[in-house]
PDB file of C-alpha atoms in Angstrom:
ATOM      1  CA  UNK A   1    -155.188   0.974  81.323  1.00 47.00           C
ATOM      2  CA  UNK A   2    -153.284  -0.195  78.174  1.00 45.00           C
ATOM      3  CA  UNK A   3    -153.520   3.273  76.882  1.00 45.00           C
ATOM      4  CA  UNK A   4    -152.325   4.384  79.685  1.00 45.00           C
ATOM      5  CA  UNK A   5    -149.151   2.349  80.044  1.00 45.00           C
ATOM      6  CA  UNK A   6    -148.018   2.567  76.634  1.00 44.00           C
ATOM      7  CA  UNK A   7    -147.977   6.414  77.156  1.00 39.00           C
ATOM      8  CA  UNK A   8    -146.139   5.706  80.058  1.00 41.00           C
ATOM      9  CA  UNK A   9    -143.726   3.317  78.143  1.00 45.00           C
ATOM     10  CA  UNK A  10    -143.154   6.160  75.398  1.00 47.00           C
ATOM     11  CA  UNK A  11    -142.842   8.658  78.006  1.00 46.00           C
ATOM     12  CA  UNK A  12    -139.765   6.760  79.283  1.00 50.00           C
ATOM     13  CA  UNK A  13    -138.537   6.222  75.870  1.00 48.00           C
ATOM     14  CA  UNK A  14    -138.431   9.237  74.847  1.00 53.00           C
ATOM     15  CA  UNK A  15    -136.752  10.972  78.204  1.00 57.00           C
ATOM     16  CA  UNK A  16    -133.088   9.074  77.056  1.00 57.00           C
ATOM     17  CA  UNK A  17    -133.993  10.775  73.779  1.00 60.00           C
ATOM     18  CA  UNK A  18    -134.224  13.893  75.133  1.00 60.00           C
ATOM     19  CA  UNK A  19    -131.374  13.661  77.760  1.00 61.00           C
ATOM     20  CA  UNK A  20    -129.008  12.389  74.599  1.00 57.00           C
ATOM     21  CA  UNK A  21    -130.359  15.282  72.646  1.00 57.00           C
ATOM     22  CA  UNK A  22    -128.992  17.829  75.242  1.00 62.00           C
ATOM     23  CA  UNK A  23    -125.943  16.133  75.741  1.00 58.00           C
ATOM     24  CA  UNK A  24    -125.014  16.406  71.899  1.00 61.00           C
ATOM     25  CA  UNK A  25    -126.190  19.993  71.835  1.00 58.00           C
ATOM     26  CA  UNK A  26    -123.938  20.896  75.011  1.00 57.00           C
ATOM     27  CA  UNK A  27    -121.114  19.021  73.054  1.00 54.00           C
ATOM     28  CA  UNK A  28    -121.613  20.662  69.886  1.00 56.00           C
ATOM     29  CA  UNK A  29    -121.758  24.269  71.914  1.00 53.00           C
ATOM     30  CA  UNK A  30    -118.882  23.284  73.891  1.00 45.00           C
ATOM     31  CA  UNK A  31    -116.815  22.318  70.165  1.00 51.00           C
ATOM     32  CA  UNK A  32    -118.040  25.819  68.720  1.00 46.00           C
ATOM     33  CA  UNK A  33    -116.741  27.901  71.764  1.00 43.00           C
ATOM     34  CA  UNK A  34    -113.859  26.720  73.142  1.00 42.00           C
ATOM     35  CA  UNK A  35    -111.508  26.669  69.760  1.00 41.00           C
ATOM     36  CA  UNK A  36    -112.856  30.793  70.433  1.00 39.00           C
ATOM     37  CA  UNK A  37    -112.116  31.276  73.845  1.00 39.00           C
ATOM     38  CA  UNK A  38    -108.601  29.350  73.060  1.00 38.00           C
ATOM     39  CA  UNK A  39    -107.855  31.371  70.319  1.00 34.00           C
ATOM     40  CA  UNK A  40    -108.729  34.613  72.346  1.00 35.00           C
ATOM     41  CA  UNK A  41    -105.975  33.265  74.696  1.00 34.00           C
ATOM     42  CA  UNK A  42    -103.487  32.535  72.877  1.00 34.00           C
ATOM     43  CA  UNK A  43    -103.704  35.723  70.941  1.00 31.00           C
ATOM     44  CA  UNK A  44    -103.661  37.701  73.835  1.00 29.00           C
ATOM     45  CA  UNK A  45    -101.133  36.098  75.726  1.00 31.00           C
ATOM     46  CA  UNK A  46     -97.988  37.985  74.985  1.00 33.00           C
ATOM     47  CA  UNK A  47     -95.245  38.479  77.628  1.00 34.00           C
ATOM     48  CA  UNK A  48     -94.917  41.833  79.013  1.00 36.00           C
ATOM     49  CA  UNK A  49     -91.725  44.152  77.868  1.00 38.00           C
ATOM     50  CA  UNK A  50     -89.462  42.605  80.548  1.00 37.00           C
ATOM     51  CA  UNK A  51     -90.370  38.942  79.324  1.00 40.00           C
ATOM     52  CA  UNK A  52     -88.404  36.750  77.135  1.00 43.00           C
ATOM     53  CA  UNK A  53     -90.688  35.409  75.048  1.00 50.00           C
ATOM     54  CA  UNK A  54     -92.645  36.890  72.064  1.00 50.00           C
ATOM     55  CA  UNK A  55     -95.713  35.551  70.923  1.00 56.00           C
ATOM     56  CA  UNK A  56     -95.102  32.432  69.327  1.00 63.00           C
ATOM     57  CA  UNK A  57     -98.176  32.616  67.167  1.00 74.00           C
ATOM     58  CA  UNK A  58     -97.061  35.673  64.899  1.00 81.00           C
ATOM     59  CA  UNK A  59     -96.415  35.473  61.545  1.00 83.00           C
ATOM     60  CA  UNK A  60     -92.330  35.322  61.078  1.00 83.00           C
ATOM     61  CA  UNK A  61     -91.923  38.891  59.857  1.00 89.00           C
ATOM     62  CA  UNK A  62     -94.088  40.198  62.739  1.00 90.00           C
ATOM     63  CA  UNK A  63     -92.241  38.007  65.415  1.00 90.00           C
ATOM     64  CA  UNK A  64     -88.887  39.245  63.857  1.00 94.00           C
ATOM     65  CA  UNK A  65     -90.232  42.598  64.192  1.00 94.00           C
ATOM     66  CA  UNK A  66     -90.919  42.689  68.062  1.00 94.00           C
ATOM     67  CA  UNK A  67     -87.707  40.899  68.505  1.00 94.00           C
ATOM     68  CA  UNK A  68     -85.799  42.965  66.747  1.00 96.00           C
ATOM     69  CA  UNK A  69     -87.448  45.873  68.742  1.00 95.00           C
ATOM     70  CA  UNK A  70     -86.766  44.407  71.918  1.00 94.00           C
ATOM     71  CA  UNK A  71     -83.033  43.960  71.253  1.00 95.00           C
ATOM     72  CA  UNK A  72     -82.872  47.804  70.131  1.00 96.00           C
ATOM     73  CA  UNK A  73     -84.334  48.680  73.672  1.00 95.00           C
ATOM     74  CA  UNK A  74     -82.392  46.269  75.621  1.00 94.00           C
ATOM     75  CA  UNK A  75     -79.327  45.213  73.951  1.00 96.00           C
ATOM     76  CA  UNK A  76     -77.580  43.448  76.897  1.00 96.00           C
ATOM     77  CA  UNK A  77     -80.964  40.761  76.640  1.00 96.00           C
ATOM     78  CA  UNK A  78     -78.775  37.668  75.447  1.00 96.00           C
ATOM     79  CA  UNK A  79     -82.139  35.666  75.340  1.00 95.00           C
ATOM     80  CA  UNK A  80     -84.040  38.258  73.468  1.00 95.00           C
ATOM     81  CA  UNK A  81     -80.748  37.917  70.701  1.00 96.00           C
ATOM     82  CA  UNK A  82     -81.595  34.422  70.487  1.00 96.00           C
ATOM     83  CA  UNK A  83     -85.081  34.483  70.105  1.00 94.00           C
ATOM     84  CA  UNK A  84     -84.252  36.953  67.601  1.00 95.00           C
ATOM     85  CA  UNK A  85     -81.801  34.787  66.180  1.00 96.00           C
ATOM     86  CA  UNK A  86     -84.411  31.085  66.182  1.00 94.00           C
ATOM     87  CA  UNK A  87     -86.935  33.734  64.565  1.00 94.00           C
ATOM     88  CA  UNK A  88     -84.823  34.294  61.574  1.00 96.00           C
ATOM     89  CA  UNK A  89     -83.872  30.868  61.029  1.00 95.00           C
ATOM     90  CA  UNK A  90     -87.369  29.565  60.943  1.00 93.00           C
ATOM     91  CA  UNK A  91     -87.886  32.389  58.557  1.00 94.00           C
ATOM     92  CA  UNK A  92     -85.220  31.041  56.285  1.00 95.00           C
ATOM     93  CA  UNK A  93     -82.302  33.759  56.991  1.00 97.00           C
ATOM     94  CA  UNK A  94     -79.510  31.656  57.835  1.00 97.00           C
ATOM     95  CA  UNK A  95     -77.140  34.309  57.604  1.00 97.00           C
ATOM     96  CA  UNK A  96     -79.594  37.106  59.884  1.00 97.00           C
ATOM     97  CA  UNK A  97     -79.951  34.125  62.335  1.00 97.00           C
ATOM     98  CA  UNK A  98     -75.961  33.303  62.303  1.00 98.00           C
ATOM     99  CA  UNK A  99     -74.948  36.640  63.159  1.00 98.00           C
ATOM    100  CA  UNK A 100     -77.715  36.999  65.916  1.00 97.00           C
ATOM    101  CA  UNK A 101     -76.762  33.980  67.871  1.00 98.00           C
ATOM    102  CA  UNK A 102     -73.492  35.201  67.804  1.00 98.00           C
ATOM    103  CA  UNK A 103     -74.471  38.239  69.853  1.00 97.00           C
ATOM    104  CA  UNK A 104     -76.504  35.829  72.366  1.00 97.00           C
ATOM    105  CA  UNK A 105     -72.855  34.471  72.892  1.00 98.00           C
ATOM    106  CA  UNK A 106     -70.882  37.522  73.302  1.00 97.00           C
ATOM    107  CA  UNK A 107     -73.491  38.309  75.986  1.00 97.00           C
ATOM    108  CA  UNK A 108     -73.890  33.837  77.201  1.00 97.00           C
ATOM    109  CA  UNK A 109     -70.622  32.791  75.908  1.00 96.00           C
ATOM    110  CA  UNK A 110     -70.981  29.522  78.119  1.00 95.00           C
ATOM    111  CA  UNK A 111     -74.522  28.789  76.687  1.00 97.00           C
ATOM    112  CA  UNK A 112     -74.232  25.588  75.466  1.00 96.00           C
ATOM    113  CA  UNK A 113     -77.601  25.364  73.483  1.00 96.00           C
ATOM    114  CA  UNK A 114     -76.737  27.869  71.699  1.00 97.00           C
ATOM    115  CA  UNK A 115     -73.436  27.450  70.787  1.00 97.00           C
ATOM    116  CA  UNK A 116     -73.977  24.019  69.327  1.00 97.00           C
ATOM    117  CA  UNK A 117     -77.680  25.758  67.052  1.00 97.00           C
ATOM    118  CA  UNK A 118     -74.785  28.231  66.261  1.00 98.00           C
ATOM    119  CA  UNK A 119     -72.426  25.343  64.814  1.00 98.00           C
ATOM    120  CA  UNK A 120     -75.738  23.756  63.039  1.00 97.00           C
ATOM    121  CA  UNK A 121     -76.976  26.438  61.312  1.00 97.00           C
ATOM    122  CA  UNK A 122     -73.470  27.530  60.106  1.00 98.00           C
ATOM    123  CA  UNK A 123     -72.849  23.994  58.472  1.00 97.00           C
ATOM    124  CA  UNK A 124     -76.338  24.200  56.567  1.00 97.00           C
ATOM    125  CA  UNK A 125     -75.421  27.461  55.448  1.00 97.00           C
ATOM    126  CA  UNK A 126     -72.258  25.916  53.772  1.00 96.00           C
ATOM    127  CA  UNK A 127     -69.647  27.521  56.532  1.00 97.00           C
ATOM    128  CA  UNK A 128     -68.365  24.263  57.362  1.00 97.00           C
ATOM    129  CA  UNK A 129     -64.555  25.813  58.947  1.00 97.00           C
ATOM    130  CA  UNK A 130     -67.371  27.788  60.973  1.00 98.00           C
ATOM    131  CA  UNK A 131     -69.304  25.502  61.976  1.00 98.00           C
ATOM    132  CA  UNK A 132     -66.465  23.146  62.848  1.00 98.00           C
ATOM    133  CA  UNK A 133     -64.782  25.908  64.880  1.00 98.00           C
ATOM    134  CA  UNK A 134     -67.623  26.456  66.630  1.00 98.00           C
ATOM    135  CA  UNK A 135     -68.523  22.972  67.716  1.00 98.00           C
ATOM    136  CA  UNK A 136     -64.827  22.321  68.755  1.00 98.00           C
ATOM    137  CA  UNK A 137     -65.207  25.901  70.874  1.00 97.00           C
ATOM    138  CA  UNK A 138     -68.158  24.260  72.937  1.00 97.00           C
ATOM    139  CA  UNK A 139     -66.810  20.680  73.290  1.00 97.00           C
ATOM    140  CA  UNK A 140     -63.563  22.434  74.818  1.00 96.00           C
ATOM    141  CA  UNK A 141     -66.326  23.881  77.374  1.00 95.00           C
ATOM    142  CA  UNK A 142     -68.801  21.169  77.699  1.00 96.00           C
ATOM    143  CA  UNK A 143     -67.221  18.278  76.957  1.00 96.00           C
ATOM    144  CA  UNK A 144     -70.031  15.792  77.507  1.00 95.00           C
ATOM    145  CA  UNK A 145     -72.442  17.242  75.372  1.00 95.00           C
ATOM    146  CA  UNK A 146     -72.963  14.102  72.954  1.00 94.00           C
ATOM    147  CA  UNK A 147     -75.391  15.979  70.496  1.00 95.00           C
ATOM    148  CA  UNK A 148     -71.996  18.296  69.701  1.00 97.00           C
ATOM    149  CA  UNK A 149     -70.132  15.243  68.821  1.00 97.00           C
ATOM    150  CA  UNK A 150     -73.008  14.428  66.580  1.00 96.00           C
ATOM    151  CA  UNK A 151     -72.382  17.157  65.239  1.00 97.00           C
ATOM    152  CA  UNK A 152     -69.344  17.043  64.810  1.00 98.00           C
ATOM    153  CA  UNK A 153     -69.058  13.978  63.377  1.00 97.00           C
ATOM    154  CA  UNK A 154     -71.518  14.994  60.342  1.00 97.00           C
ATOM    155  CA  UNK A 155     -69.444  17.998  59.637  1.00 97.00           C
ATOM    156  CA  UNK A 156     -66.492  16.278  59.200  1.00 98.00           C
ATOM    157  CA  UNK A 157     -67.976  13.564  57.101  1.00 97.00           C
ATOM    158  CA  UNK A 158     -70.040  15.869  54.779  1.00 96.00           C
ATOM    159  CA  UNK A 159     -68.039  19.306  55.241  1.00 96.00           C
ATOM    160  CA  UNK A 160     -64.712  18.024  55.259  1.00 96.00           C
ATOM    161  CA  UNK A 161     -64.680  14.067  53.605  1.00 96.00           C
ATOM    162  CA  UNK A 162     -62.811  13.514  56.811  1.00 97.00           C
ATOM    163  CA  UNK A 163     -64.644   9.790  57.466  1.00 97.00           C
ATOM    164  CA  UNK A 164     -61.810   8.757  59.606  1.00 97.00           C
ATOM    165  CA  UNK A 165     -62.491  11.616  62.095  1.00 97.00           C
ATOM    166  CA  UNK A 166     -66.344  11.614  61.732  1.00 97.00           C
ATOM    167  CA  UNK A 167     -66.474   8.066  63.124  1.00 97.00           C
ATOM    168  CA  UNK A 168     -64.006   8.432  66.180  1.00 97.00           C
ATOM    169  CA  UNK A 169     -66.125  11.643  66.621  1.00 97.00           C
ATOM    170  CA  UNK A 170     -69.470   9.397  66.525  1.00 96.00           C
ATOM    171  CA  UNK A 171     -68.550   6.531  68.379  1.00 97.00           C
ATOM    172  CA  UNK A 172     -68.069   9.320  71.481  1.00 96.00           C
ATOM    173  CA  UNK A 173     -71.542  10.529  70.755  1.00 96.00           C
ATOM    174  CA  UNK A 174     -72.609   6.779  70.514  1.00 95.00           C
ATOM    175  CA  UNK A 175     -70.580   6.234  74.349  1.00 94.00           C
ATOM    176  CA  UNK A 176     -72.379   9.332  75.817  1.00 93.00           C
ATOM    177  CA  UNK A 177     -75.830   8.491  74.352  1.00 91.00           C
ATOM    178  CA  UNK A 178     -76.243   5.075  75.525  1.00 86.00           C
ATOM    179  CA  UNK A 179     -78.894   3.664  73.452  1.00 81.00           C
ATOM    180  CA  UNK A 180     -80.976   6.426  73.352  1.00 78.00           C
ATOM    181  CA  UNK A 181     -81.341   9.474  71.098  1.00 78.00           C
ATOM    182  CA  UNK A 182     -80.115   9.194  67.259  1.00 90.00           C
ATOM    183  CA  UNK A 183     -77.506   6.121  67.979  1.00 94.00           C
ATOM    184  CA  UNK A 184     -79.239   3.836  65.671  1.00 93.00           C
ATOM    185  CA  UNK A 185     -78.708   6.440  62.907  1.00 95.00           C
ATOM    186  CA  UNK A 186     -75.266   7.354  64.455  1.00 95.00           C
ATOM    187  CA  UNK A 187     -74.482   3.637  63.605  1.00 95.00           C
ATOM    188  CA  UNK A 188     -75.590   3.849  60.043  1.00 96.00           C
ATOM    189  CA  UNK A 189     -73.554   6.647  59.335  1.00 96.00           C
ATOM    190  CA  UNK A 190     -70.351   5.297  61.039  1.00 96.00           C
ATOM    191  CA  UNK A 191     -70.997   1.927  58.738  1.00 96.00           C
ATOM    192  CA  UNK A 192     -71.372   3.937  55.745  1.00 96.00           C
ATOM    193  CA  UNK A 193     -68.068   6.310  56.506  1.00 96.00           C
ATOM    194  CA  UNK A 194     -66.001   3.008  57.223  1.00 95.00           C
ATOM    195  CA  UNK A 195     -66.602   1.871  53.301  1.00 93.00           C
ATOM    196  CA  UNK A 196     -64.831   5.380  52.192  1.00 91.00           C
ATOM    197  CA  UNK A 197     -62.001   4.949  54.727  1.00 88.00           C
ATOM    198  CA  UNK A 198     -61.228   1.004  53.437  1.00 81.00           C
ATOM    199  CA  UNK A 199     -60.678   2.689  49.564  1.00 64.00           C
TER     200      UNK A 199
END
């Protein structure tokens, strides 16, 4: 009788074992496969040639590639331009991605996204009158767009040494912002700019 309940009593021990056992082995199958199946997604997944997008997953020189591809079949694609043009900057052409968003605009001119990346990457690539003109171009047009005045503010600061302007242009930014976004940052700045305007 004893014998019999202690095979009993291991027989019940050991079915959690075994239930646990099969649960980490599904887990561990389920952790090999899916990373597979995901990647077979995601490298498959490519928009047709009347979609927007280009696979995101490309290596920069192959993304550039299709993009540039797609503009040379349809050139009137402002989007395609400034995929083309976000491509080029995350490849580290500044000058490629300049002149490429500039396109998008002659197509978008009212795109205000675009515009204000436009004035961005200008100012990192040094062409602060650029990048200024450019900024001022889509405030005249969108005129509540706080991230322009920004912007704005930094290129006149660091472009220009024009700290007196940079802070009126940052305390708009800070008004249409609230409390949200950069405005802590926004604040340092505009205290730092004040100690060059009191010499």
């Amino acid at each position: 009788m004893s014998e019999k309940k202690s095979f009993v009593s291991r027989a019940r021990y050991k079915k959690p074992q075994r239930i646990a056992f099969i649960v980490i082995i599904a887990l561990i199958s389920v952790g090999l496969v899916l990373p597979s199946m995901m990647w077979a997604f995601t490298s498959w997944w490519a928009p047709d040639d009347d979609g927007q997008a280009i696979n995101e997953y490309l290596p920069p020189v192959e993304r550039i590639a299709k993009l540039e591809e797609q503009v040379k079949e349809n050139p009137g694609d402002a989007r395609a331009w400034a995929g083309l043009a976000e491509a080029y900057y995350n490849n580290h052409q500044l000058a490629e991605s300049i002149d490429k968003y500039k396109k998008a605009l002659e197509l978008e001119p009212g795109n205000s996204v675009w515009r204000t990346e436009l004035a961005r990457i200008c100012f990192i690539n040094s062409n602060y009158d650029e990048a200024i003109a450019q900024i001022e171009e889509e405030l005249s047009k969108h005129p509540q767009n706080h991230l322009a005045y920004y912007y704005y503010g930094q290129f006149l600061a660091y472009g220009k040494a024009d700290y007196a302007g940079a802070i009126t242009q940052m305390e708009k930014y800070i008004e249409l912002a609230g409390s949200g976004g950069e405005v802590p940052k926004a604040r340092q700045m505009i205290e730092e700019w004040a100690k060059h305007t009191e010499k």
